[in-house]
Amino acid sequence: MKILVTVKEVATVEDEFEIEGTEIADQYLGADLNEWDDYAVEEAVQLQEDGIADEVVTVTIGPEECEQTIRQALAKGADRAVRVWDDALEGVDLLDVNAKTEILGAVVEAEDPDLVLTGVQAGDDSFGATGVSLAEEIGAQWGAVVNHLEHDLEDGVASVRRELEGGVEELTEIDLPAVLTIQTGINEPRYASLRGIRQAQRKELDVQHLADIGVDESAVESELELTEMYEPESESDVTVWEGSADETAAELGELLRDKGVAQ
Amino acid sequence: MTDVLAVTDHRRGELRDVSYEIITAGRVLADETGGDLHLAVISGTVDEFADDLNREGVDAIHTVDYGEEFNHDVYTQATTQLYDELAPQYVLTPNSVNGLDYAPAVANDLDLPIVTDTIGLETDGETLIATREMYGGKVETTNELEGEAVVTIRSAEWAKAEGTGDASIEAFDAEIDEDAIGSTVTGFEEVGGGDVDISEADVLVSVGRGIEEEDNIPLIEELAEALDATVSSSRPIVDNGWLPKNRQVGQSGKVVTPDVYIAIGISGAVQHVAGMKGSDTIVAINTDPNAPIMDIADYAIVDDLFDVVPALTEEFQ
């Protein structure tokens, strides 16, 4: 069985930051492997270790700078990586769900995996929609917000748990091939070993342009336009206790006594 | 293309709150587009649900009597067929776990743009202006799109529709292609269970990512013991396996309403806040004065929890 994992490098933001136009100013941004995708990579690698998957391939839409993040996934055990980038993607403010779907769909068509794993959402734009949209595009089945996957995948069926709201889980059987969007907590993502990091440098990282995968440049023209970005207004009228730890702890202690919840 | 179609959410025989909220969101848009607000209620006891959903502002309710519980293939097929029949400008769904399990498929099927997890919606009839968050709630953005769209709305952002409406209620004869149904729900399970019900606690000492490592959890447990309180947590602590699932507060965990909620090293992601904002008094202990938890806290200590928590424990020991 072949598993394709979508991997995104997301922007991380410092506690204090400034906004320039519709972007956070560069100096306040970092980059990291999307948290949810980390769990998806781990799940795929565990399926490989369990003898279910023969090959784990990652796919990323991103510029050359994100190769370090892709290498993280390779260091954790993915076999090879595909990275899609194109001049047409430079300077695109917001790559919408349809654009991502079309690009990833083309890669899925070329790779023909039995199972696609994606993170539930990306930590930066938080659309949470690409996995299911991709499934519909490629005519596969799907499951969103999966927090448990049985690894036997018997008879071409994935038995999963979907994490619903309010502490309820749904047990679902999904026909393969399928796209599963992976929720955090499904496993414990590993740290890359030094050996893994060394090996990752030698693994194949294939770069594709839109034309290579048969996607027209017009696909990246987002129908959704980001027009404004601002810090949310605080609704707070919080009382902040100041002073040393002993002093602030004493304030909190007094509050708890006043409320009658501590003696 | 002026109407609005809003699809409702239910589970195990009960409509979920967002089903009433989506009426409010949909009505605002329909007023601007000059069209009607259509509701869809798919699967389950649809006639009972339709009566309950017949609130002020709803023009028509379409019931799809097929199956008992949510199945994403049934929802996708029924919603796309309703779209074909009604030709609305906007299709609204909840941004719930189930909403995210079919709305993107509907958008892809209909070749429409999708904008998810919206917290504000406006339209002039042609351009939709959607407000949503990015970077875990650190920023808000406005996003514009022209023409028809699929839009998912975050729960608890719009008021629940009240009053009694005079909507037409009609059964919609969706042609569900059973061969295309590729998943089967086999059951539901409450998670956690266990010895402690955090939703019953009067005082919760709740721990988040700021605790850094598992070895530090006893620091919180000692404080809870000194206060005769119960330990709860935000999602990452449970994801890491440092506390069992029955301790998780939030959208996917438990909703709690204690007298006092002490949030220690919790930044306050929207999913967490959804589970604890009903607490009577909220105290935040966090090094980041701009953390979202500060927006809903009544009291705050902006300091290192590793200094404050031991001092507080000592005070009550």
Coordinates of C-alpha atoms in Angstrom, one line a residue:
Chain A
M1 CA 0.0 0.0 0.0
K2 CA 1.2 3.5 -0.8
I3 CA 0.4 6.4 1.4
L4 CA 0.6 10.1 0.4
V5 CA 0.8 12.7 3.2
T6 CA 0.2 16.3 2.5
V7 CA 2.8 18.4 4.4
K8 CA 2.6 22.1 4.8
E9 CA 5.1 24.6 6.1
V10 CA 3.1 27.0 8.2
A11 CA 4.0 30.5 9.4
T12 CA 4.3 30.9 13.1
V13 CA 3.8 34.2 14.8
E14 CA 5.6 35.7 17.8
D15 CA 3.6 36.9 20.8
E16 CA 4.2 40.5 19.8
F17 CA 3.9 41.4 16.1
E18 CA 3.0 44.1 13.6
I19 CA 0.8 43.9 10.6
E20 CA 1.7 45.4 7.3
G21 CA -1.2 45.5 4.9
T22 CA -2.7 42.0 4.8
E23 CA 0.4 40.3 6.1
I24 CA 2.2 40.0 9.4
A25 CA 5.6 41.7 9.1
D26 CA 8.3 39.2 8.2
Q27 CA 10.5 39.8 11.2
Y28 CA 7.7 38.4 13.5
L29 CA 7.3 35.2 11.5
G30 CA 8.9 31.8 11.9
A31 CA 8.2 28.6 10.0
D32 CA 7.4 25.1 11.1
L33 CA 5.9 21.9 10.0
N34 CA 2.1 22.2 10.4
E35 CA 1.2 20.6 13.7
W36 CA -1.6 18.5 12.3
D37 CA 0.5 17.3 9.4
D38 CA 3.1 16.1 11.9
Y39 CA 0.5 13.7 13.3
A40 CA -0.4 12.6 9.7
V41 CA 3.2 11.9 8.9
E42 CA 3.6 9.9 12.1
E43 CA 0.5 7.8 11.4
A44 CA 1.8 7.0 7.9
V45 CA 5.2 6.0 9.2
Q46 CA 3.6 3.8 11.8
L47 CA 1.6 2.1 9.1
Q48 CA 4.8 1.5 7.3
E49 CA 6.4 0.1 10.5
D50 CA 3.4 -2.2 11.0
G51 CA 4.0 -3.6 7.5
I52 CA 0.8 -2.1 6.1
A53 CA 2.4 0.6 3.9
D54 CA 5.1 -0.1 1.4
E55 CA 5.9 3.5 0.6
V56 CA 5.2 6.9 2.3
V57 CA 5.4 9.9 0.0
T58 CA 4.9 13.5 1.1
V59 CA 3.5 16.3 -1.1
T60 CA 4.0 20.0 -0.4
I61 CA 3.0 23.2 -2.1
G62 CA 5.7 25.6 -1.3
P63 CA 8.9 27.5 -2.4
E64 CA 12.4 26.2 -2.1
E65 CA 12.7 27.7 1.4
C66 CA 10.3 25.1 2.8
E67 CA 12.6 22.2 1.9
Q68 CA 14.0 22.2 5.4
T69 CA 10.5 21.5 6.7
I70 CA 10.0 18.7 4.1
R71 CA 13.3 17.2 5.3
Q72 CA 11.8 17.0 8.8
A73 CA 9.1 14.7 7.4
L74 CA 11.6 12.7 5.5
A75 CA 13.8 12.4 8.7
K76 CA 10.8 11.0 10.6
G77 CA 10.5 8.2 8.1
A78 CA 8.8 9.3 4.8
D79 CA 10.5 7.7 1.8
R80 CA 10.4 10.6 -0.6
A81 CA 8.9 14.0 -1.2
V82 CA 7.2 15.9 -4.0
R83 CA 7.2 19.7 -3.8
V84 CA 5.1 21.8 -6.2
W85 CA 6.0 25.4 -6.9
D86 CA 5.7 27.7 -9.8
D87 CA 6.3 31.4 -10.6
A88 CA 2.6 31.7 -10.8
L89 CA 2.4 31.0 -7.1
E90 CA 4.8 33.7 -6.1
G91 CA 3.1 36.6 -4.3
V92 CA -0.3 34.8 -4.1
D93 CA -1.7 36.2 -0.8
L94 CA -4.1 33.4 -0.1
L95 CA -4.1 30.1 -1.9
D96 CA -7.7 29.0 -1.5
V97 CA -9.1 25.6 -1.1
N98 CA -10.0 25.1 -4.7
A99 CA -6.5 26.0 -5.9
K100 CA -4.9 23.6 -3.3
T101 CA -7.3 20.9 -4.3
E102 CA -6.5 21.1 -8.0
I103 CA -2.7 21.1 -7.4
L104 CA -2.8 18.2 -4.8
G105 CA -5.4 16.4 -7.0
A106 CA -2.9 16.4 -9.9
V107 CA -0.2 14.9 -7.7
V108 CA -2.5 12.3 -6.3
E109 CA -3.4 11.3 -9.9
A110 CA 0.2 10.9 -10.8
E111 CA 1.1 9.0 -7.6
D112 CA -2.0 6.9 -7.3
P113 CA -1.9 6.2 -3.6
D114 CA -4.2 3.9 -1.7
L115 CA -4.5 6.3 1.2
V116 CA -4.0 10.0 1.6
L117 CA -3.5 11.5 5.0
T118 CA -3.7 15.3 5.6
G119 CA -3.8 17.3 8.8
V120 CA -7.3 18.5 9.9
Q121 CA -6.2 22.1 9.2
A122 CA -3.2 24.3 8.8
G123 CA -2.1 26.4 11.8
D124 CA -1.9 29.5 9.7
D125 CA -4.9 29.9 7.4
S126 CA -7.1 27.3 9.3
F127 CA -9.4 26.4 6.4
G128 CA -9.8 22.8 7.5
A129 CA -11.3 22.0 4.1
T130 CA -8.6 20.8 1.7
G131 CA -8.7 17.1 2.6
V132 CA -12.4 16.6 2.0
S133 CA -12.4 18.8 -1.1
L134 CA -9.4 16.7 -2.4
A135 CA -11.3 13.5 -1.8
E136 CA -14.3 14.7 -3.8
E137 CA -12.0 15.9 -6.6
I138 CA -10.2 12.5 -7.0
G139 CA -13.3 10.4 -6.4
A140 CA -12.1 8.9 -3.2
Q141 CA -13.9 8.3 0.1
W142 CA -12.9 10.4 3.1
G143 CA -13.2 11.0 6.8
A144 CA -12.7 14.3 8.5
V145 CA -11.2 14.8 12.0
V146 CA -9.9 11.3 12.5
N147 CA -8.4 10.6 15.9
H148 CA -8.0 6.9 15.7
L149 CA -7.2 4.6 12.8
E150 CA -7.2 0.8 13.0
H151 CA -4.0 -0.4 11.3
D152 CA -5.2 -3.6 9.8
L153 CA -7.2 -1.9 7.0
E154 CA -8.9 -5.3 6.4
D155 CA -10.8 -5.9 3.2
G156 CA -10.0 -2.4 1.9
V157 CA -11.8 -0.7 4.8
A158 CA -10.4 1.9 7.2
S159 CA -12.0 1.7 10.6
V160 CA -11.7 5.1 12.2
R161 CA -12.9 7.2 15.0
R162 CA -13.9 10.8 14.3
E163 CA -13.7 13.2 17.1
L164 CA -17.1 15.0 17.4
E165 CA -17.8 17.9 19.8
G166 CA -18.5 17.4 23.4
G167 CA -16.5 14.3 24.2
V168 CA -18.2 12.1 21.7
E169 CA -16.5 9.9 19.1
E170 CA -18.1 8.5 16.0
L171 CA -17.0 5.0 14.9
T172 CA -17.0 4.9 11.1
E173 CA -15.9 2.4 8.4
I174 CA -14.6 4.0 5.3
D175 CA -13.9 2.3 1.9
L176 CA -10.4 2.7 0.5
P177 CA -9.0 4.5 -1.4
A178 CA -9.7 7.4 1.0
V179 CA -8.5 10.7 2.3
L180 CA -8.4 11.0 6.1
T181 CA -7.8 14.3 7.8
I182 CA -5.8 13.6 10.9
Q183 CA -6.5 15.2 14.3
T184 CA -3.8 15.8 16.9
G185 CA -3.6 13.2 19.6
I186 CA -4.1 10.3 17.2
N187 CA -0.5 9.3 18.1
E188 CA 2.7 10.7 19.5
P189 CA 4.8 12.3 16.8
R190 CA 8.4 11.2 17.0
Y191 CA 11.4 13.5 17.1
A192 CA 13.7 12.9 14.1
S193 CA 16.7 10.9 15.1
L194 CA 20.2 12.0 14.1
R195 CA 20.4 9.0 11.8
G196 CA 17.0 9.9 10.3
I197 CA 18.2 13.5 9.7
R198 CA 21.3 12.2 7.9
Q199 CA 19.3 9.8 5.8
A200 CA 16.7 12.5 4.9
Q201 CA 19.4 14.5 3.1
R202 CA 19.8 11.6 0.7
K203 CA 16.1 11.0 0.0
E204 CA 14.5 12.1 -3.2
L205 CA 12.8 15.5 -3.2
D206 CA 11.2 15.9 -6.5
V207 CA 10.3 19.5 -7.6
Q208 CA 7.3 19.9 -10.0
H209 CA 6.0 23.0 -11.7
L210 CA 2.3 23.4 -12.5
A211 CA 2.9 22.5 -16.1
D212 CA 4.7 19.3 -15.1
I213 CA 1.6 18.1 -13.3
G214 CA -0.8 19.4 -15.9
V215 CA -2.3 22.2 -13.9
D216 CA -3.1 25.4 -15.7
E217 CA -1.8 28.6 -14.1
S218 CA -5.3 30.0 -13.9
A219 CA -6.0 27.4 -11.1
V220 CA -4.1 29.5 -8.6
E221 CA -6.2 32.6 -9.1
S222 CA -8.1 32.5 -5.8
E223 CA -11.7 33.4 -5.8
L224 CA -11.3 34.5 -2.2
E225 CA -9.5 37.8 -1.7
L226 CA -7.9 38.7 1.6
T227 CA -8.7 42.4 2.0
E228 CA -7.8 43.2 5.6
M229 CA -5.9 41.9 8.5
Y230 CA -6.0 43.3 12.0
E231 CA -5.6 42.4 15.6
P232 CA -8.9 41.4 17.2
E233 CA -10.4 44.0 19.6
S234 CA -10.0 42.9 23.2
E235 CA -13.3 42.6 25.0
S236 CA -11.5 42.3 28.2
D237 CA -11.9 44.1 31.5
V238 CA -9.5 41.9 33.2
T239 CA -8.0 42.9 36.6
V240 CA -4.3 42.2 36.4
W241 CA -2.5 41.6 39.7
E242 CA 1.0 43.0 39.8
G243 CA 3.9 42.2 42.0
S244 CA 6.1 39.3 43.0
A245 CA 4.9 35.8 42.7
D246 CA 4.2 35.7 46.4
E247 CA 2.2 38.9 46.2
T248 CA 0.1 37.8 43.2
A249 CA -0.4 34.4 44.7
A250 CA -1.7 36.1 47.9
E251 CA -4.2 38.2 45.8
L252 CA -5.5 35.0 44.1
G253 CA -5.6 33.3 47.5
E254 CA -7.7 36.1 48.9
L255 CA -10.1 35.9 45.9
L256 CA -10.5 32.2 46.5
R257 CA -11.2 32.7 50.2
D258 CA -13.7 35.5 49.4
K259 CA -15.5 33.2 46.9
G260 CA -15.6 30.6 49.6
V261 CA -14.0 28.0 47.5
A262 CA -10.8 27.7 49.6
Q263 CA -10.0 28.1 53.3
Chain B
M1 CA -29.4 33.6 -7.4
T2 CA -30.6 35.5 -4.4
D3 CA -31.7 32.9 -1.9
V4 CA -29.7 31.4 1.0
L5 CA -29.7 27.7 1.8
A6 CA -28.7 26.9 5.4
V7 CA -28.1 23.2 6.4
T8 CA -28.8 22.3 10.0
D9 CA -26.9 20.0 12.3
H10 CA -28.2 17.4 14.7
R11 CA -26.9 14.4 16.5
R12 CA -28.5 11.5 18.3
G13 CA -32.0 12.9 18.0
E14 CA -31.2 16.4 19.0
L15 CA -30.7 19.6 17.0
R16 CA -27.4 21.2 17.9
D17 CA -27.4 24.9 18.9
V18 CA -25.6 26.0 15.8
S19 CA -28.8 25.0 13.8
Y20 CA -30.6 27.9 15.4
E21 CA -27.6 30.2 15.0
I22 CA -27.4 29.5 11.3
I23 CA -30.9 30.8 10.9
T24 CA -29.8 34.2 12.3
A25 CA -26.7 34.2 10.0
G26 CA -28.7 33.1 7.0
R27 CA -31.5 35.7 7.6
V28 CA -29.0 38.6 7.6
L29 CA -27.6 37.5 4.3
A30 CA -31.0 36.8 2.8
D31 CA -32.2 40.3 3.8
E32 CA -29.2 41.8 1.9
T33 CA -29.6 39.6 -1.2
G34 CA -33.4 40.2 -1.1
G35 CA -34.1 36.5 -1.2
D36 CA -35.6 33.8 0.9
L37 CA -33.9 31.8 3.7
H38 CA -34.3 28.1 3.0
L39 CA -33.3 25.5 5.7
A40 CA -32.4 21.9 5.0
V41 CA -32.8 19.2 7.6
I42 CA -31.3 15.9 6.5
S43 CA -31.7 12.5 8.2
G44 CA -33.2 11.7 11.6
T45 CA -36.7 12.7 12.7
V46 CA -36.9 15.4 10.1
D47 CA -40.5 16.4 10.7
E48 CA -40.0 17.0 14.4
F49 CA -36.8 18.9 13.6
A50 CA -38.6 21.0 11.0
D51 CA -41.3 22.0 13.6
D52 CA -38.6 23.1 16.0
L53 CA -36.7 25.0 13.3
N54 CA -39.7 26.9 12.1
R55 CA -38.6 30.1 13.8
E56 CA -38.9 33.7 12.9
G57 CA -37.1 34.6 9.6
V58 CA -37.2 31.2 8.0
D59 CA -39.1 31.1 4.7
A60 CA -38.9 27.4 3.8
I61 CA -37.8 24.2 5.3
H62 CA -36.8 21.2 3.2
T63 CA -36.7 17.8 4.9
V64 CA -34.7 14.9 3.5
D65 CA -36.0 11.8 5.2
Y66 CA -33.0 9.4 4.7
G67 CA -31.2 7.5 7.5
E68 CA -31.0 8.3 11.1
E69 CA -27.7 9.9 11.7
F70 CA -25.2 12.1 9.7
N71 CA -23.6 10.4 6.8
H72 CA -21.4 12.7 4.7
D73 CA -22.3 11.1 1.3
V74 CA -26.0 11.6 2.1
Y75 CA -25.5 15.2 3.2
T76 CA -23.3 15.9 0.2
Q77 CA -25.8 14.5 -2.3
A78 CA -28.8 16.0 -0.7
T79 CA -27.2 19.5 -0.4
T80 CA -26.0 19.6 -4.0
Q81 CA -29.4 18.5 -5.2
L82 CA -31.1 21.2 -3.1
Y83 CA -28.6 23.7 -4.6
D84 CA -29.6 22.5 -8.1
E85 CA -33.2 22.9 -7.3
L86 CA -33.2 26.2 -5.4
A87 CA -30.2 27.9 -7.0
P88 CA -29.3 29.9 -3.9
Q89 CA -26.5 32.4 -3.8
Y90 CA -25.0 31.1 -0.6
V91 CA -25.0 27.7 1.0
L92 CA -24.3 27.9 4.7
T93 CA -23.3 25.0 6.9
P94 CA -22.0 24.8 10.5
N95 CA -18.3 24.7 10.9
S96 CA -18.8 21.7 13.0
V97 CA -16.9 18.4 12.7
N98 CA -19.7 17.1 10.5
G99 CA -19.9 20.4 8.6
L100 CA -16.3 20.1 7.7
D101 CA -17.0 16.5 6.7
Y102 CA -19.3 17.4 3.8
A103 CA -19.2 21.2 3.0
P104 CA -15.9 21.1 1.2
A105 CA -17.2 18.2 -0.9
V106 CA -20.3 20.1 -1.8
A107 CA -18.2 23.1 -2.8
N108 CA -16.0 21.0 -4.9
D109 CA -18.9 19.1 -6.5
L110 CA -20.6 22.4 -7.4
D111 CA -17.3 24.1 -8.4
L112 CA -18.0 26.9 -5.9
P113 CA -15.5 28.7 -3.6
I114 CA -15.6 27.8 0.1
V115 CA -14.8 30.0 3.0
T116 CA -14.7 28.2 6.3
D117 CA -15.0 29.0 10.0
T118 CA -16.5 32.5 9.5
I119 CA -17.2 34.7 12.5
G120 CA -18.9 37.5 10.7
L121 CA -20.7 37.8 7.3
E122 CA -21.9 40.7 5.3
T123 CA -23.0 41.1 1.7
D124 CA -24.2 43.8 -0.6
G125 CA -26.0 41.2 -2.6
E126 CA -23.1 40.5 -4.9
T127 CA -19.9 40.6 -2.8
L128 CA -19.6 38.5 0.3
I129 CA -17.4 39.9 3.0
A130 CA -16.5 37.1 5.4
T131 CA -14.6 37.7 8.7
R132 CA -12.4 34.9 9.9
E133 CA -9.3 34.3 12.1
M134 CA -5.9 33.2 11.2
Y135 CA -2.8 32.1 13.1
G136 CA -4.8 30.5 15.9
G137 CA -6.8 33.6 16.6
K138 CA -3.9 36.1 16.7
V139 CA -5.4 38.0 13.8
E140 CA -8.7 38.6 12.2
T141 CA -9.1 38.9 8.5
T142 CA -11.8 40.1 6.1
N143 CA -12.1 38.1 2.9
E144 CA -14.2 39.0 -0.1
L145 CA -15.6 36.9 -2.9
E146 CA -18.0 37.5 -5.7
G147 CA -21.0 35.4 -6.7
E148 CA -22.1 32.1 -5.2
A149 CA -20.2 30.4 -2.4
V150 CA -20.3 27.7 0.3
V151 CA -19.7 29.2 3.7
T152 CA -19.3 27.5 7.1
I153 CA -20.1 29.4 10.3
R154 CA -18.4 29.0 13.7
S155 CA -20.8 28.0 16.5
A156 CA -21.7 30.5 19.2
E157 CA -20.9 33.6 17.0
W158 CA -24.5 34.3 16.0
A159 CA -27.5 34.5 18.4
K160 CA -30.0 31.7 18.3
A161 CA -33.1 32.4 16.3
E162 CA -36.2 32.6 18.5
G163 CA -39.9 33.1 18.0
T164 CA -42.3 31.1 15.8
G165 CA -42.1 31.3 12.1
D166 CA -44.5 30.5 9.3
A167 CA -42.2 28.7 7.0
S168 CA -43.4 26.2 4.4
I169 CA -42.3 22.7 5.3
E170 CA -41.8 20.4 2.4
A171 CA -40.3 17.0 2.0
F172 CA -37.5 17.1 -0.6
D173 CA -37.2 13.9 -2.6
A174 CA -33.5 13.7 -2.8
E175 CA -32.3 10.8 -5.0
I176 CA -29.6 9.3 -2.9
D177 CA -27.2 7.1 -4.9
E178 CA -26.6 4.3 -2.4
D179 CA -23.7 2.9 -4.5
A180 CA -21.9 6.1 -3.9
I181 CA -22.1 5.8 -0.1
G182 CA -18.6 4.7 0.9
S183 CA -18.7 5.0 4.6
T184 CA -20.8 3.6 7.4
V185 CA -21.2 5.0 10.9
T186 CA -21.2 2.0 13.3
G187 CA -21.7 3.8 16.6
F188 CA -20.8 6.5 19.0
E189 CA -18.8 6.5 22.2
E190 CA -18.4 8.9 25.0
V191 CA -14.7 9.4 25.6
G192 CA -13.0 9.4 28.9
G193 CA -15.6 8.3 31.4
G194 CA -13.3 7.4 34.3
D195 CA -13.5 8.4 37.9
V196 CA -13.8 12.2 37.6
D197 CA -16.5 14.3 36.0
I198 CA -14.9 17.8 35.5
S199 CA -18.2 19.3 34.6
E200 CA -19.4 18.7 38.2
A201 CA -16.4 20.5 39.8
D202 CA -16.8 23.8 41.7
V203 CA -13.2 24.8 41.2
L204 CA -11.0 23.7 38.3
V205 CA -7.3 24.1 38.2
S206 CA -6.7 23.8 34.5
V207 CA -3.3 23.3 32.9
G208 CA -2.1 24.0 29.3
R209 CA 1.0 23.9 27.1
G210 CA 2.8 26.3 29.4
I211 CA 3.5 23.4 31.8
E212 CA 6.2 22.3 29.3
E213 CA 6.6 18.7 30.3
E214 CA 4.9 15.8 31.9
D215 CA 7.2 15.9 35.0
N216 CA 5.7 19.3 35.9
I217 CA 2.1 18.0 36.1
P218 CA 2.4 17.2 39.8
L219 CA 2.9 20.9 40.4
I220 CA -0.7 21.4 39.3
E221 CA -2.0 18.4 41.1
E222 CA -0.4 19.6 44.4
L223 CA -2.2 23.0 44.0
A224 CA -5.5 21.2 43.2
E225 CA -5.1 19.1 46.3
A226 CA -4.3 22.1 48.5
L227 CA -7.4 23.9 47.1
D228 CA -9.6 20.8 47.2
A229 CA -10.1 21.4 43.5
T230 CA -10.2 19.2 40.4
V231 CA -7.5 19.1 37.7
S232 CA -8.5 19.7 34.1
S233 CA -6.6 20.7 31.0
S234 CA -6.5 22.1 27.5
R235 CA -6.1 19.8 24.5
P236 CA -2.3 19.5 24.1
I237 CA -1.9 18.0 27.6
V238 CA -4.4 15.2 26.7
D239 CA -2.9 14.8 23.2
N240 CA 0.5 14.2 24.9
G241 CA -1.0 11.6 27.1
W242 CA -0.1 13.6 30.3
L243 CA -3.7 13.5 31.5
P244 CA -6.6 11.3 30.5
K245 CA -9.2 12.4 28.0
N246 CA -11.9 12.9 30.6
R247 CA -9.9 15.9 31.9
Q248 CA -10.1 17.9 28.6
V249 CA -12.0 21.1 28.6
G250 CA -13.1 22.5 25.2
Q251 CA -15.2 22.0 22.1
S252 CA -14.1 18.4 21.7
G253 CA -13.8 17.8 25.4
K254 CA -16.2 18.8 28.2
V255 CA -18.0 22.0 28.7
V256 CA -17.5 23.2 32.2
T257 CA -19.1 25.9 34.4
P258 CA -17.3 26.0 37.7
D259 CA -17.4 28.8 40.2
V260 CA -13.7 29.4 39.6
Y261 CA -11.6 28.3 36.7
I262 CA -7.9 28.8 37.1
A263 CA -6.3 28.6 33.6
I264 CA -2.6 27.9 34.1
G265 CA -0.3 28.2 31.1
I266 CA -3.3 28.1 28.7
S267 CA -3.2 30.6 25.8
G268 CA -7.0 30.3 25.2
A269 CA -7.5 28.9 21.7
V270 CA -11.1 29.3 20.6
Q271 CA -11.8 25.6 20.9
H272 CA -10.7 25.7 24.5
V273 CA -12.6 28.9 25.3
A274 CA -15.8 27.3 23.9
G275 CA -15.6 24.8 26.8
M276 CA -15.0 27.1 29.7
K277 CA -16.3 30.6 29.0
G278 CA -19.4 29.9 31.1
S279 CA -17.3 29.7 34.3
D280 CA -18.3 32.2 36.9
T281 CA -14.9 33.6 37.6
I282 CA -11.9 33.0 35.3
V283 CA -8.3 33.5 36.5
A284 CA -5.4 33.3 34.0
I285 CA -1.8 32.7 35.0
N286 CA 0.3 33.2 31.8
T287 CA 3.5 34.9 30.8
D288 CA 1.9 36.4 27.6
P289 CA -0.2 39.5 28.4
N290 CA -1.7 39.3 24.9
A291 CA -2.8 35.7 25.1
P292 CA -6.4 35.3 24.0
I293 CA -7.3 33.9 27.5
M294 CA -6.8 37.4 28.8
D295 CA -9.8 38.6 26.8
I296 CA -12.2 36.5 28.8
A297 CA -10.3 36.3 32.1
D298 CA -11.7 38.3 35.1
Y299 CA -8.3 38.2 36.9
A300 CA -4.9 37.6 35.6
I301 CA -1.3 37.1 36.8
V302 CA 1.2 37.9 34.1
D303 CA 4.1 35.8 35.4
D304 CA 5.9 32.5 35.3
L305 CA 3.6 29.8 36.5
F306 CA 6.6 28.0 37.9
D307 CA 6.9 30.8 40.4
V308 CA 3.2 31.6 41.1
V309 CA 1.8 28.1 41.4
P310 CA 4.2 26.9 44.2
A311 CA 3.6 30.1 46.1
L312 CA -0.2 29.6 45.9
T313 CA 0.1 25.9 46.9
E314 CA 2.2 26.9 49.9
E315 CA -0.4 29.4 50.9
F316 CA -3.1 26.8 51.2
Q317 CA -1.1 23.9 52.5

